[in-house]
XYZ file of C-alpha atoms in Angstrom:
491
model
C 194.747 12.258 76.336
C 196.463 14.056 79.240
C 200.354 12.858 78.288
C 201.381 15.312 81.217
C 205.132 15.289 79.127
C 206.153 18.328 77.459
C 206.555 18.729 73.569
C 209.978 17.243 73.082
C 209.514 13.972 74.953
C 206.295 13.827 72.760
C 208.284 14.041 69.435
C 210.681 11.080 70.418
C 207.831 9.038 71.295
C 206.319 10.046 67.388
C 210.129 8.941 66.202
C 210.342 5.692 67.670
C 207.128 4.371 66.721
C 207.686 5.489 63.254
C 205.038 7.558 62.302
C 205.428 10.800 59.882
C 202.787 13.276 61.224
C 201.385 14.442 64.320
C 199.541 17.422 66.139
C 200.460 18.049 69.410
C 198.312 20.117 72.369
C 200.933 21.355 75.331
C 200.156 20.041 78.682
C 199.561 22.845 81.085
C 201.625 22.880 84.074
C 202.013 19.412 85.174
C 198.529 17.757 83.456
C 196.877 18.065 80.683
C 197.921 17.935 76.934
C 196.880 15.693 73.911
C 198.288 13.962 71.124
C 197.191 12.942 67.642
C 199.887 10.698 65.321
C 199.132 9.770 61.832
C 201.157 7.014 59.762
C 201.301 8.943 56.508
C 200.912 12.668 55.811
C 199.236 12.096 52.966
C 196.300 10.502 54.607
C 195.050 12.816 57.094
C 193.900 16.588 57.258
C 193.561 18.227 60.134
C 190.051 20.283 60.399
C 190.474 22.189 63.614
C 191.316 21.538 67.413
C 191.660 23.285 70.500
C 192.712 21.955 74.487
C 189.896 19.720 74.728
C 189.860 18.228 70.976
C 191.608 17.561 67.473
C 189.402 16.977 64.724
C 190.551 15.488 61.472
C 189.864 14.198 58.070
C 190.848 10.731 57.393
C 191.337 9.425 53.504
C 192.727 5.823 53.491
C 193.236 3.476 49.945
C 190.385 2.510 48.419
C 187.598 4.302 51.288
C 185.729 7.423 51.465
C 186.986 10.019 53.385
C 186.009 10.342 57.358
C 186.154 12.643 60.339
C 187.959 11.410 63.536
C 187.622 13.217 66.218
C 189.472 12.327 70.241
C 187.482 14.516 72.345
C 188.878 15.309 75.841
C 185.564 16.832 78.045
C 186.163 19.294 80.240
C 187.279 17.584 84.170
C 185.245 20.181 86.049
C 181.452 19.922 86.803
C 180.473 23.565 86.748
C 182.148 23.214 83.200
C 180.112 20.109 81.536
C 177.952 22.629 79.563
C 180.462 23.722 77.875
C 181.429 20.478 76.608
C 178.076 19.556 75.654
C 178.575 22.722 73.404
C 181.430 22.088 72.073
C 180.319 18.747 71.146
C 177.364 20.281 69.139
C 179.536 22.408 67.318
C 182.206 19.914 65.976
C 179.242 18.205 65.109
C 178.016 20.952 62.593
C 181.621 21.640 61.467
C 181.512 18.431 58.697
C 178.842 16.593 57.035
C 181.409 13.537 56.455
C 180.654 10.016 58.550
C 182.248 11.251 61.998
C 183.905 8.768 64.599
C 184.405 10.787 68.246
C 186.086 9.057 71.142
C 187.894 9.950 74.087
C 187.503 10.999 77.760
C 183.656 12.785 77.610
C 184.227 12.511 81.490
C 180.824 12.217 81.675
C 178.144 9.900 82.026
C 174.765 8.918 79.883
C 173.043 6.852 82.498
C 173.466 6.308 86.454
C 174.363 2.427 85.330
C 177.656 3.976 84.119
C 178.765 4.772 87.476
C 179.696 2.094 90.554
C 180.587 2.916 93.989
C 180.497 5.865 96.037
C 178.059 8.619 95.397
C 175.264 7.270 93.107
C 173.920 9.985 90.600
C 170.406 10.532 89.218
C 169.266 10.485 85.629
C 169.035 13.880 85.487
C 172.830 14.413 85.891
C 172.958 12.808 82.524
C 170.287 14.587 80.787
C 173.056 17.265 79.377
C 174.996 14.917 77.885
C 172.349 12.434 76.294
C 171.097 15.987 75.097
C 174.008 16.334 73.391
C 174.337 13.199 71.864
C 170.919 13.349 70.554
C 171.604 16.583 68.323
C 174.705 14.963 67.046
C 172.936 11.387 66.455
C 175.808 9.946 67.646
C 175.321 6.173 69.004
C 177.491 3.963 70.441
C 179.851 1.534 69.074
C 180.006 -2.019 69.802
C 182.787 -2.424 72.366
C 184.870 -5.743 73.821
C 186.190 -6.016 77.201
C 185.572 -4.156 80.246
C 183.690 -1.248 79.773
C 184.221 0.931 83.144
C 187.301 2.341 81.689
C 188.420 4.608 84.495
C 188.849 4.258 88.216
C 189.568 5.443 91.129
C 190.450 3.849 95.003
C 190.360 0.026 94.515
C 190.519 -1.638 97.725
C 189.436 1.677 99.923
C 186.044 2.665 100.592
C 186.637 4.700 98.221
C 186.798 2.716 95.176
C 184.787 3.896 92.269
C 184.532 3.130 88.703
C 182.682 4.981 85.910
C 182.380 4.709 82.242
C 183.946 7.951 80.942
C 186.025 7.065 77.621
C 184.086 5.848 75.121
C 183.512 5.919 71.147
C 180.402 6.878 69.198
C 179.775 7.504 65.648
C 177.501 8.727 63.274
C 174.369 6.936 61.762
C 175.813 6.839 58.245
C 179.559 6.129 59.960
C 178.001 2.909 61.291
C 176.201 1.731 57.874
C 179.461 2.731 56.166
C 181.784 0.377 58.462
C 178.941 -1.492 60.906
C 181.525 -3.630 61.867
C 183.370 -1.571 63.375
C 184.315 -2.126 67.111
C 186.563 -0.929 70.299
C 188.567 -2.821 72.782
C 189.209 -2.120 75.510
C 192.960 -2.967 76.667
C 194.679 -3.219 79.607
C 197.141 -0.677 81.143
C 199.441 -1.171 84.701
C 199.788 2.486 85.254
C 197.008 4.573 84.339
C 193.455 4.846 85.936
C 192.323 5.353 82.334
C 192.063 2.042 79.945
C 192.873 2.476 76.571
C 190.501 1.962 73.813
C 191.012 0.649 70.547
C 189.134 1.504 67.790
C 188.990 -0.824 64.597
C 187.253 1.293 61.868
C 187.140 -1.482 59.006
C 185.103 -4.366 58.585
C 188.010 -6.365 57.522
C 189.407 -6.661 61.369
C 187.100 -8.389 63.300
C 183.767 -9.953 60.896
C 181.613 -10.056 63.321
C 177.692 -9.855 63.582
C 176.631 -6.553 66.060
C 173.737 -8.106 67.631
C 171.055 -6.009 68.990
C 170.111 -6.020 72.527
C 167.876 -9.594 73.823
C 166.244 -10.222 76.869
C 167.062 -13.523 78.502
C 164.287 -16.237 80.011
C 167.439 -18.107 81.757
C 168.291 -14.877 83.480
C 164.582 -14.704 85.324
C 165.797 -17.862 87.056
C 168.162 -15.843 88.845
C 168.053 -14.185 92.362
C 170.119 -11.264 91.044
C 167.659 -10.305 88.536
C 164.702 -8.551 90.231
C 167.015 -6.579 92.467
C 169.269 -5.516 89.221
C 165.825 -5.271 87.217
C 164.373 -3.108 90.352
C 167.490 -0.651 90.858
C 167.442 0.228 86.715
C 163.908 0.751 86.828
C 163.347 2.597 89.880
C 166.657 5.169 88.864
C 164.362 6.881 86.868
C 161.761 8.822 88.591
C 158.894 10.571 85.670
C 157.258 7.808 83.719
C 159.339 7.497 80.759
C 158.753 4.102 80.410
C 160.810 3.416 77.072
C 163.693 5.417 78.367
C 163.110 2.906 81.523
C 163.165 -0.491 79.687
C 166.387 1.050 78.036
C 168.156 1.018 80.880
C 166.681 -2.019 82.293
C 168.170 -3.507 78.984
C 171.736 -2.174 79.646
C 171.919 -3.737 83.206
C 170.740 -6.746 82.523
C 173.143 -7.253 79.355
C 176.223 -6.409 81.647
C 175.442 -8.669 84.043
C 173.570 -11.532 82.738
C 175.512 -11.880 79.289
C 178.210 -14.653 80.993
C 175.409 -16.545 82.302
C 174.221 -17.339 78.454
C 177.679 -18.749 77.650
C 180.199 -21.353 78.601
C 177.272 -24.264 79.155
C 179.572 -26.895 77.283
C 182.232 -26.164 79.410
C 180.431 -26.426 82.553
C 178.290 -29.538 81.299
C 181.154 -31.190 81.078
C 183.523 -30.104 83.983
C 180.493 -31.733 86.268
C 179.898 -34.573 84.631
C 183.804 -34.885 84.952
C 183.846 -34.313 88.969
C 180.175 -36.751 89.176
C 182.702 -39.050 87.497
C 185.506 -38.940 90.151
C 183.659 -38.361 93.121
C 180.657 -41.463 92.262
C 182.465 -43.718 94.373
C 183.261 -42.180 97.498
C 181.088 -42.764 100.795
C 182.681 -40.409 102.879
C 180.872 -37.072 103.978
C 183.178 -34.395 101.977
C 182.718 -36.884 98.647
C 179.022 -37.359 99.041
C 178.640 -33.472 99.910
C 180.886 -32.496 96.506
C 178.811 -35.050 94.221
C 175.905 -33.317 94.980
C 177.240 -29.815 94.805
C 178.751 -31.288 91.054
C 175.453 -33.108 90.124
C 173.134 -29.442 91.492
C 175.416 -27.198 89.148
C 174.961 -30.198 86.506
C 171.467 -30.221 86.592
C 171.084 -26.411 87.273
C 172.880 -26.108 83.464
C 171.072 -28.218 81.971
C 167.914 -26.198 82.556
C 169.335 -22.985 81.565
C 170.841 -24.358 78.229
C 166.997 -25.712 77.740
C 166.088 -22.029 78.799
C 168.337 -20.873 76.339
C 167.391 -22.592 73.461
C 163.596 -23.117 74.009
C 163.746 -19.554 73.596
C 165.335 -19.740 69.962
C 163.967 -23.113 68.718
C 160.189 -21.553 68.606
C 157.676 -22.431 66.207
C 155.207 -19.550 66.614
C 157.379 -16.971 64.298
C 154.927 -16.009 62.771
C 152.613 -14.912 65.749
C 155.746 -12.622 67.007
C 155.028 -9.554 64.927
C 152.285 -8.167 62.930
C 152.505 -9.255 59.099
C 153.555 -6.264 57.138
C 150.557 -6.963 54.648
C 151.529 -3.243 53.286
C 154.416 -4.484 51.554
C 152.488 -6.921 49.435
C 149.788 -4.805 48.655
C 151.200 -1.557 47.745
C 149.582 -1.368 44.595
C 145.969 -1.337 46.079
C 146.718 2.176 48.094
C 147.080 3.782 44.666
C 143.572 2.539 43.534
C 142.065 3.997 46.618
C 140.165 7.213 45.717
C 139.045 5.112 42.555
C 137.582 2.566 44.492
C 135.855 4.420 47.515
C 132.394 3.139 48.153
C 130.633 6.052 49.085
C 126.759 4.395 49.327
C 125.254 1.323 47.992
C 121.586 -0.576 47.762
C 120.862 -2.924 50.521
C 118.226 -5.716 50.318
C 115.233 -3.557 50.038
C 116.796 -1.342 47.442
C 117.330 1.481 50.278
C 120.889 3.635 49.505
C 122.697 3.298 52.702
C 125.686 5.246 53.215
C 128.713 4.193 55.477
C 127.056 6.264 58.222
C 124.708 3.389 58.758
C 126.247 1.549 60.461
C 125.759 -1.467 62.887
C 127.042 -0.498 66.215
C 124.675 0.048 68.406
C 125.252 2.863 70.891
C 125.649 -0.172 73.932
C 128.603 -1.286 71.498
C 129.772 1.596 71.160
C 129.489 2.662 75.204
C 132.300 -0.684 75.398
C 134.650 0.238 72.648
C 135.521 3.626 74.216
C 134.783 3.050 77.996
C 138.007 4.014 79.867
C 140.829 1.357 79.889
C 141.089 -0.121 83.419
C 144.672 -1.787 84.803
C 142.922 -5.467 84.944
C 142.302 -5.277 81.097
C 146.003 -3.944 80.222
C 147.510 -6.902 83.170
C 145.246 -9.444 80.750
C 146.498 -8.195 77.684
C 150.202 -8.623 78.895
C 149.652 -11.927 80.380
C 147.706 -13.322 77.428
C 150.847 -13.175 75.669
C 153.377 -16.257 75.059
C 155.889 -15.686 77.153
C 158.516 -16.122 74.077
C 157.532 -13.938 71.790
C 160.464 -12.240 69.917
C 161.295 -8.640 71.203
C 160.951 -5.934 69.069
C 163.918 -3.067 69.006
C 164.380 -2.714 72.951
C 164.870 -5.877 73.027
C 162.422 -6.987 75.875
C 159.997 -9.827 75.129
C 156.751 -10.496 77.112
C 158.518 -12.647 79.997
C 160.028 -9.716 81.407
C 156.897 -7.607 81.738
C 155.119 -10.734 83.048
C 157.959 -12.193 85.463
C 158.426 -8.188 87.083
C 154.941 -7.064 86.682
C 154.471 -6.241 90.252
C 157.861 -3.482 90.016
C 156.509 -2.391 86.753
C 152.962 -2.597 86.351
C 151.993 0.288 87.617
C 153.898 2.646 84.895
C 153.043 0.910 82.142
C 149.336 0.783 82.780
C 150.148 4.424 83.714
C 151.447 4.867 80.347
C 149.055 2.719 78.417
C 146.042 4.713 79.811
C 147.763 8.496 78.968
C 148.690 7.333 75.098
C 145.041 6.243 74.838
C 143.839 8.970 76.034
C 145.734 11.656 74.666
C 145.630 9.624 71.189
C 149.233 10.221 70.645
C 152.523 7.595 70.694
C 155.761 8.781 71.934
C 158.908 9.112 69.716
C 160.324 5.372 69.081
C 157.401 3.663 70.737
C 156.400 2.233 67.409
C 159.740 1.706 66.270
C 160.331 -1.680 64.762
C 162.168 -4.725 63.418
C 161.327 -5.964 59.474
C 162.613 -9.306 59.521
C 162.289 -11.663 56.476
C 161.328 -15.337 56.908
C 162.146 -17.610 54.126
C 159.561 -19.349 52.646
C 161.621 -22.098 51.120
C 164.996 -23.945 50.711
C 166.055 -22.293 47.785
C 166.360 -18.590 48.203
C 166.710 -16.469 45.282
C 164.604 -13.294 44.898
C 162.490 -10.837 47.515
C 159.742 -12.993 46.711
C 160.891 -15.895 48.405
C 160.747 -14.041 51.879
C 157.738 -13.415 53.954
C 158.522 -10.458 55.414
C 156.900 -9.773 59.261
C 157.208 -6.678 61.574
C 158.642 -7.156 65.271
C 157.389 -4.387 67.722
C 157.907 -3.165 71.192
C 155.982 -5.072 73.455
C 154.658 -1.849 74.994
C 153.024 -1.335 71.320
C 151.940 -5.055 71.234
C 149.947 -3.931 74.603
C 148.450 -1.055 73.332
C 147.541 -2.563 69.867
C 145.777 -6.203 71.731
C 143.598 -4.129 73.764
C 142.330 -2.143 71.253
C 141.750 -5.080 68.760
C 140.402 -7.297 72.174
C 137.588 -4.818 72.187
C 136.859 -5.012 68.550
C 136.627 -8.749 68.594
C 133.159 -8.058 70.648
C 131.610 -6.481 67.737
C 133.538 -8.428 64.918
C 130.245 -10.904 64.101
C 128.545 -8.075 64.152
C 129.974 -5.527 61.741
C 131.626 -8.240 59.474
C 129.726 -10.326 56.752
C 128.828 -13.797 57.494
C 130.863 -14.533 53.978
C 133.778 -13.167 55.204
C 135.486 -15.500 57.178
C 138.913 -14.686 57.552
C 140.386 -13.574 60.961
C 137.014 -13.656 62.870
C 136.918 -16.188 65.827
C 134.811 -19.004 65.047
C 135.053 -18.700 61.467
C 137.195 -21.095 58.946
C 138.672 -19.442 55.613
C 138.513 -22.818 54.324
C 134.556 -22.619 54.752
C 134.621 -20.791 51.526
C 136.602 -23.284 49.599
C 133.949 -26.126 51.118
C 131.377 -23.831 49.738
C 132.958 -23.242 46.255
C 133.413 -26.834 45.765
């Protein structure tokens, strides 16, 4: 992107690095122009391209052919809708996996932007628009991420995350290895970025998104947690916790690592400085033994968090899966009236809620019930796809609270969820040493926490009426009844 060197110096670069093809877009006047080299003619087709983009077909040895795509987005603001155009129509030129990377210059969320003029969510909403309709998400990336900049050292100074690389849902299963770097560069305010398409470069594990309990020790945290949440002014309260999520992970993901290193560079200076009296020693040993101790506790944090028991309390079981059979048998089964004691038909209409039952089970939610719900929960219960486990809607209740009760109360009401809300995590807990078949996994579901809220206070209200509407012989899942009673009974 933007060479700013006319055709011919292009070509000698093409010569010297050896490659055999090439497609090159002329810089106009003295900025400007693109570049696209391929190794081998043989593996590449060239689709289309214009000033802003080259679009290609990639077909290495032994893989399924691919579109790449290095998109250059138009510089000028008035002119951002017609990138977000162009993007959607590349998009629909090729059904193939697509990569696209380049200079979008533009931005998906204010996060992406430091210094200077801060810019609202709604700046963004073009782009993310256009994203959306070509499903492209974001690839894993190493290094540092704000990959152009502008007036370091000035007043000046900003940085903003403008080059990038995203790729198609079935690109990623097809190579979800695949990861950028970001490099380094001594002339340009651009840093390059590396894509490596093929799982055999780096095999590595893309991790989801996790919120930290070590990071809630730190002062940083509300104000970073505050900013993210407050950048976003309606009450989209997943599209919040989303970018709560990306702060916190660009800040707070040193503070996970390195606690060897720092265990034992402390322990090496308590060491050396144990014996000195003077003030400067004494006032160093304790600064050595404060960061000692202060590491200890978040490595305790940090694994306390991982080393839980309660596994499977953290999602609901996903009892469908073993009992698929039974929702084929269903209209053969329905019980539309039977006999009670007296030899009276009673149909399911008769029921047992009373109407003062009933009055509690749909009485409007209040925000003390939903602030129970959320703190009943254990504090290290495992996220669901956001990535945000209770702790962080406990620890900054009092700079979120008032949204998500907000939210709570219009979903109930309106009896609708919002796209992705129930979105979740199947994860698959052995159930022995030996692992062999399906069968030897239990599977359990992982929601959203904002879903786990929703859910508990529903099934809070129905545990009023629970010893009321269930037999006295069932006694599985009701408080205060044992399914072992039945065994007892049996025997």
């Amino acid at each position: 992107m933007e060479t700013k060197i006319d055709r011919g110096r292009v070509e000698i670069v093409k010569s010297h690095i050896g490659f055999e093809g090439g497609l090159i877009i002329d810089r106009v006047d003295i900025g400007g122009g693109s570049v696209m080299f391929w190794r081998k003619n043989d593996t590449v087709t060239v689709l289309s391209y214009s000033r802003n983009y080259i679009d290609i077909i990639v077909k290495l040895d032994g893989e399924e052919p691919w579109r790449l795509t290095g998109f250059y987005g138009f510089l000028e603001a008035s002119r951002r809708r017609d990138s977000w155009n162009l993007i959607r129509r590349i998009k629909d030129m090729s059904m193939l996996p697509w990569v696209c990377l380049g200079n979008f210059n533009d931005l998906l969320s204010p996060i992406e932007k430091r210094g200077r003029r801060e810019i609202y969510l709604s700046n963004c909403e073009g782009f993310r628009q256009a994203r959306d309709y070509g499903e492209l998400i974001g690839i894993e990336s190493r290094g540092y991420s704000f990959a152009w900049e502008r007036g370091r050292d000035t007043d000046n100074w900003v940085e903003e995350k403008l080059d990038r690389a995203v790729a198609c849902p079935n690109r990623r299963r097809k190579h979800r290895l695949a990861i950028v770097e970001h490099l380094a560069t001594a002339t340009s305010d651009h840093i390059p970025i590396l894509l490596h398409p093929s799982s055999l470069v780096y095999v590595v594990k893309v991790k989801p998104f996790r919120s930290e309990n070590l990071w809630i020790r730190e002062t940083e945290c509300k104000e970073i947690v505050e900013k993210a949440w407050n950048s976003l002014l309606s009450n989209q309260n997943l599209e919040k916790i989303n970018i709560c999520g990306h702060a916190l992970q660009t800040w707070g993901d040193s503070l996970s690592k390195q606690f060897h290193e720092k265990i034992k560079e402390s322990k090496r200076q308590m060491s050396a400085l144990r014996g000195r009296c003077d003030v400067e020693g004494r006032r160093r040993f304790m600064e050595a033994q404060l960061l000692y101790s202060n590491t200890l506790a978040r490595q305790e944090i940090f694994w306390r968090q991982r080393a839980k028991q309660h596994w499977l309390r953290d999602g609901d079981r996903n009892s469908k899966f073993f009992h698929v059979k039974a929702s084929a048998r269903k209209k053969k089964n329905t019980i539309s009236q039977l006999k009670d004691d007296n030899g009276v038909w009673r149909s399911w209409k008769d029921g047992r809620v009373a109407p003062s039952d009933n009055a509690l089970l749909i009485e409007e939610v209040t925000e003390v019930e939903i602030k129970q719900t959320v703190f009943s929960m254990h504090p290290d219960k495992a996220p669901g796809p956001d990535g945000m486990n209770p702790s962080f809607f406990q620890t900054f209740w009092h700079i979120i609270g008032r949204d998500v009760v907000e939210s709570c109360v219009q979903i109930l009401n309106s009896e609708s969820l919002p796209r992705d809300l129930n979105d979740t995590f199947v994860t698959l807990i052995p159930k022995k040493g030996r692992l062999e078949t399906i069968g030897d996994f239990r599977p359990i579901t992982l929601y959203n926490v904002l879903y786990k809220i929703i859910s508990k206070v529903l099934a809070n209200r129905l545990k009023r009426i629970f010893d009321k509407v269930v037999s006295k012989s069932q006694s599985a899942f009701i408080p205060g009844r044992l399914i072992t009673d039945n065994v007892l009974l049996a025997f």
